[in-house]
């Protein structure tokens, strides 16, 4: 590698899937377009001597706190921010998820499942959380639905890192007071993991009483949750590639983007925490649960009607009236959803 290759400092959280996905995107861009060399630091562990010693030509950083932004500003080098914890007040170009679109995806996921009562469990001090909540609320308002937000406060003196050490105990009475069944959106996988543990401790049935959806499909976190957590997939590799493209433009003397570069979210990866339809009909609920549990083998409508304890004609009428499709169409939809998840 020539000694003149640009040195790029990557300050990214390698312990979570979001950071690793951005790294993959930067790597892929560099393989196609540049001959960069890299140094990687963790944003929660850096200090000024480490940053200064890197002597980078350019920086891509998860600027989640003002003190870190001040460090990279002292370098007087091109910087691209890939965090929306603080927002766009730092003066650096930003590339990240379209948070309003993330909230809209969450609302549509729950509305498609028949929910009419909603909650939000987030981080009010963080810009990305507020953006995701607003997108969620806007889509629900269009469907004439309201949303109850848990007004959590970060513990005094803690750094903006999730999950918090310790739980705000007010969440327990808030959960019990919500009308059921309720669908709760959380702005991260870690937050969803935390909420599912509270539901388990409080003996609130998931997903039939409380359905929970997170963001950033970190498979380890989502699969360790009890039950496994559904999550919206964010296009982190695309964010990394776009951030690298912006940095390359800055290094070449080009102008920064006029505003933040926003990347739309992907699909919902459905796991058990939202794998339900909010129905109040015992026979239909039995039928839907049987379909979910036996997708790996051929299913007939007569068999499902027998399990539900109703006639085939009555079962079809229930599906049409409540789910909006026939029983056979619902089987096909669930199989397609399962195939997408496996892919």
CSV table of C-alpha atoms in Angstrom, one decimal, residues 122-336:
chain,number,residue,atom,x,y,z
A,122,UNK,CA,-37.9,5.5,24.0
A,123,UNK,CA,-35.2,8.0,24.9
A,124,UNK,CA,-36.6,11.5,24.9
A,125,UNK,CA,-33.2,13.1,25.2
A,126,UNK,CA,-32.1,11.6,21.9
A,127,UNK,CA,-32.9,13.2,18.6
A,128,UNK,CA,-33.3,9.9,16.7
A,129,UNK,CA,-35.7,8.6,19.3
A,130,UNK,CA,-37.9,11.7,19.1
A,131,UNK,CA,-37.8,11.4,15.3
A,132,UNK,CA,-38.9,7.8,15.3
A,133,UNK,CA,-41.6,8.6,17.8
A,134,UNK,CA,-42.9,11.5,15.7
A,135,UNK,CA,-43.1,9.3,12.5
A,136,UNK,CA,-44.9,6.6,14.5
A,137,UNK,CA,-47.4,9.2,15.9
A,138,UNK,CA,-48.0,10.8,12.5
A,139,UNK,CA,-48.9,7.5,10.9
A,140,UNK,CA,-51.2,6.6,13.8
A,141,UNK,CA,-52.9,9.9,13.7
A,142,UNK,CA,-53.7,9.4,10.0
A,143,UNK,CA,-55.4,6.1,11.2
A,144,UNK,CA,-57.2,8.1,14.0
A,145,UNK,CA,-55.2,6.3,16.7
A,146,UNK,CA,-53.5,7.8,19.7
A,147,UNK,CA,-50.3,6.8,21.4
A,148,UNK,CA,-49.2,6.8,25.1
A,149,UNK,CA,-45.5,7.6,25.6
A,150,UNK,CA,-43.5,6.6,28.6
A,151,UNK,CA,-41.7,9.8,29.7
A,152,UNK,CA,-38.5,8.1,30.8
A,153,UNK,CA,-35.6,10.3,32.0
A,154,UNK,CA,-31.9,9.2,31.7
A,155,UNK,CA,-30.2,8.9,35.1
A,156,UNK,CA,-28.2,11.9,36.0
A,157,UNK,CA,-24.6,11.8,35.1
A,158,UNK,CA,-24.8,8.9,32.7
A,159,UNK,CA,-23.4,9.0,29.2
A,160,UNK,CA,-25.8,8.7,26.3
A,161,UNK,CA,-25.3,5.0,25.8
A,162,UNK,CA,-28.0,2.3,25.7
A,163,UNK,CA,-29.2,0.3,27.4
A,164,UNK,CA,-29.3,2.2,30.7
A,165,UNK,CA,-27.9,0.6,33.8
A,166,UNK,CA,-31.0,0.1,35.9
A,167,UNK,CA,-34.7,0.4,35.0
A,168,UNK,CA,-37.0,3.3,35.7
A,169,UNK,CA,-39.5,1.5,37.9
A,170,UNK,CA,-42.3,3.8,36.7
A,171,UNK,CA,-42.5,1.6,33.6
A,172,UNK,CA,-44.3,-1.2,35.4
A,173,UNK,CA,-47.4,0.8,36.4
A,174,UNK,CA,-47.4,2.5,33.0
A,175,UNK,CA,-47.5,-0.9,31.3
A,176,UNK,CA,-50.3,-2.2,33.5
A,177,UNK,CA,-52.3,0.9,33.0
A,178,UNK,CA,-52.3,0.7,29.2
A,179,UNK,CA,-55.5,-0.6,27.5
A,180,UNK,CA,-54.9,-4.1,26.2
A,181,UNK,CA,-54.1,-5.5,23.7
A,182,UNK,CA,-51.4,-2.8,23.1
A,183,UNK,CA,-48.6,-2.5,20.6
A,184,UNK,CA,-45.5,-0.8,21.8
A,185,UNK,CA,-42.7,0.7,19.6
A,186,UNK,CA,-39.2,1.1,20.9
A,187,UNK,CA,-36.5,3.0,19.0
A,188,UNK,CA,-33.8,0.3,19.4
A,189,UNK,CA,-33.3,-3.4,19.8
A,190,UNK,CA,-31.8,-2.8,23.3
A,191,UNK,CA,-34.8,-0.9,24.4
A,192,UNK,CA,-37.2,-3.6,23.1
A,193,UNK,CA,-35.1,-6.2,24.9
A,194,UNK,CA,-35.5,-4.3,28.1
A,195,UNK,CA,-39.2,-3.9,27.8
A,196,UNK,CA,-39.7,-7.6,27.0
A,197,UNK,CA,-37.9,-8.5,30.2
A,198,UNK,CA,-40.3,-6.2,32.2
A,199,UNK,CA,-43.3,-7.9,30.5
A,200,UNK,CA,-41.9,-11.3,31.5
A,201,UNK,CA,-41.4,-10.2,35.1
A,202,UNK,CA,-44.9,-8.7,35.2
A,203,UNK,CA,-46.5,-11.8,33.6
A,204,UNK,CA,-47.9,-9.8,30.7
A,205,UNK,CA,-48.4,-12.1,27.7
A,206,UNK,CA,-46.4,-11.3,24.7
A,207,UNK,CA,-47.5,-10.8,21.9
A,208,UNK,CA,-51.2,-11.3,22.7
A,209,UNK,CA,-51.5,-8.7,25.5
A,210,UNK,CA,-48.4,-6.6,24.7
A,211,UNK,CA,-46.7,-6.7,21.3
A,212,UNK,CA,-43.2,-5.1,21.2
A,213,UNK,CA,-41.2,-3.9,18.1
A,214,UNK,CA,-37.6,-2.6,18.1
A,215,UNK,CA,-35.3,-1.1,15.5
A,216,UNK,CA,-31.9,-2.1,14.2
A,217,UNK,CA,-32.1,-5.8,13.7
A,218,UNK,CA,-29.3,-7.0,15.9
A,219,UNK,CA,-29.9,-10.7,15.7
A,220,UNK,CA,-28.0,-11.6,18.9
A,221,UNK,CA,-30.0,-9.1,21.0
A,222,UNK,CA,-33.3,-9.9,19.3
A,223,UNK,CA,-32.9,-13.7,19.6
A,224,UNK,CA,-31.8,-13.5,23.2
A,225,UNK,CA,-35.0,-11.7,24.2
A,226,UNK,CA,-37.8,-13.7,25.8
A,227,UNK,CA,-39.7,-14.0,23.5
A,228,UNK,CA,-37.6,-13.2,20.5
A,229,UNK,CA,-37.9,-9.5,19.4
A,230,UNK,CA,-39.3,-8.3,16.1
A,231,UNK,CA,-37.2,-5.4,14.7
A,232,UNK,CA,-37.1,-3.1,11.8
A,233,UNK,CA,-34.0,-3.6,9.7
A,234,UNK,CA,-32.1,-0.4,9.1
A,235,UNK,CA,-29.9,-0.1,6.0
A,236,UNK,CA,-26.6,0.3,7.9
A,237,UNK,CA,-24.4,-0.9,5.1
A,238,UNK,CA,-26.0,1.6,2.8
A,239,UNK,CA,-25.4,4.3,5.4
A,240,UNK,CA,-21.7,3.3,5.6
A,241,UNK,CA,-21.3,3.4,1.9
A,242,UNK,CA,-23.0,6.8,1.6
A,243,UNK,CA,-21.0,8.2,4.4
A,244,UNK,CA,-17.8,7.1,2.7
A,245,UNK,CA,-19.0,8.7,-0.6
A,246,UNK,CA,-19.6,12.0,1.2
A,247,UNK,CA,-16.1,11.8,2.9
A,248,UNK,CA,-14.5,11.1,-0.5
A,249,UNK,CA,-16.2,14.2,-1.9
A,250,UNK,CA,-14.9,16.3,1.0
A,251,UNK,CA,-11.4,14.9,0.6
A,252,UNK,CA,-11.4,15.9,-3.0
A,253,UNK,CA,-12.3,19.5,-2.1
A,254,UNK,CA,-16.1,19.2,-2.9
A,255,UNK,CA,-18.9,20.8,-1.1
A,256,UNK,CA,-20.8,19.0,1.7
A,257,UNK,CA,-24.4,18.0,1.1
A,258,UNK,CA,-27.0,20.7,1.7
A,259,UNK,CA,-28.6,18.7,4.4
A,260,UNK,CA,-28.5,15.3,6.1
A,261,UNK,CA,-28.3,12.3,3.8
A,262,UNK,CA,-31.2,10.1,4.9
A,263,UNK,CA,-31.4,6.4,4.1
A,264,UNK,CA,-34.9,4.7,4.2
A,265,UNK,CA,-35.4,1.7,6.5
A,266,UNK,CA,-35.8,-1.9,5.3
A,267,UNK,CA,-38.5,-4.4,6.3
A,268,UNK,CA,-39.7,-5.6,9.7
A,269,UNK,CA,-38.0,-8.9,10.7
A,270,UNK,CA,-40.9,-10.6,12.3
A,271,UNK,CA,-40.3,-12.7,15.4
A,272,UNK,CA,-42.6,-13.8,18.2
A,273,UNK,CA,-42.9,-10.4,20.0
A,274,UNK,CA,-45.3,-9.2,17.2
A,275,UNK,CA,-46.3,-12.4,15.5
A,276,UNK,CA,-50.0,-12.0,16.2
A,277,UNK,CA,-53.2,-10.4,15.1
A,278,UNK,CA,-55.0,-8.4,17.7
A,279,UNK,CA,-58.3,-10.2,17.6
A,280,UNK,CA,-60.9,-10.8,20.3
A,281,UNK,CA,-62.4,-14.0,18.8
A,282,UNK,CA,-61.2,-17.2,20.6
A,283,UNK,CA,-61.9,-19.4,17.5
A,284,UNK,CA,-60.0,-17.0,15.2
A,285,UNK,CA,-57.2,-16.7,17.7
A,286,UNK,CA,-56.8,-20.5,17.8
A,287,UNK,CA,-56.8,-20.7,14.0
A,288,UNK,CA,-54.1,-18.0,13.7
A,289,UNK,CA,-51.9,-19.6,16.3
A,290,UNK,CA,-52.3,-23.0,14.7
A,291,UNK,CA,-51.2,-21.5,11.3
A,292,UNK,CA,-48.2,-19.8,12.9
A,293,UNK,CA,-47.1,-23.0,14.6
A,294,UNK,CA,-47.5,-25.4,11.6
A,295,UNK,CA,-46.2,-23.4,8.6
A,296,UNK,CA,-43.6,-26.0,7.9
A,297,UNK,CA,-46.1,-28.5,6.6
A,298,UNK,CA,-49.2,-28.4,4.2
A,299,UNK,CA,-52.2,-26.9,5.8
A,300,UNK,CA,-55.9,-27.1,4.8
A,301,UNK,CA,-58.7,-24.8,5.7
A,302,UNK,CA,-60.8,-27.8,6.9
A,303,UNK,CA,-58.1,-28.9,9.3
A,304,UNK,CA,-57.8,-25.3,10.7
A,305,UNK,CA,-61.5,-25.1,11.1
A,306,UNK,CA,-61.5,-28.3,13.1
A,307,UNK,CA,-58.8,-27.0,15.4
A,308,UNK,CA,-60.7,-23.8,15.9
A,309,UNK,CA,-64.0,-25.7,16.7
A,310,UNK,CA,-66.1,-24.0,14.0
A,311,UNK,CA,-67.4,-24.9,10.5
A,312,UNK,CA,-65.2,-24.1,7.5
A,313,UNK,CA,-67.8,-21.6,6.2
A,314,UNK,CA,-67.9,-19.8,9.6
A,315,UNK,CA,-64.1,-19.7,9.8
A,316,UNK,CA,-63.9,-18.2,6.3
A,317,UNK,CA,-66.4,-15.5,7.3
A,318,UNK,CA,-64.4,-14.7,10.5
A,319,UNK,CA,-61.2,-14.4,8.4
A,320,UNK,CA,-62.9,-12.1,5.9
A,321,UNK,CA,-64.5,-9.9,8.5
A,322,UNK,CA,-61.6,-9.5,10.9
A,323,UNK,CA,-58.3,-10.3,9.0
A,324,UNK,CA,-59.5,-9.0,5.6
A,325,UNK,CA,-58.4,-12.0,3.6
A,326,UNK,CA,-59.3,-15.7,3.3
A,327,UNK,CA,-57.7,-18.4,5.5
A,328,UNK,CA,-55.7,-19.6,2.5
A,329,UNK,CA,-54.5,-16.1,1.7
A,330,UNK,CA,-53.4,-15.7,5.4
A,331,UNK,CA,-51.4,-19.0,5.2
A,332,UNK,CA,-49.7,-17.8,2.0
A,333,UNK,CA,-48.9,-14.4,3.6
A,334,UNK,CA,-47.4,-16.0,6.7
A,335,UNK,CA,-45.3,-18.4,4.6
A,336,UNK,CA,-44.0,-15.5,2.5
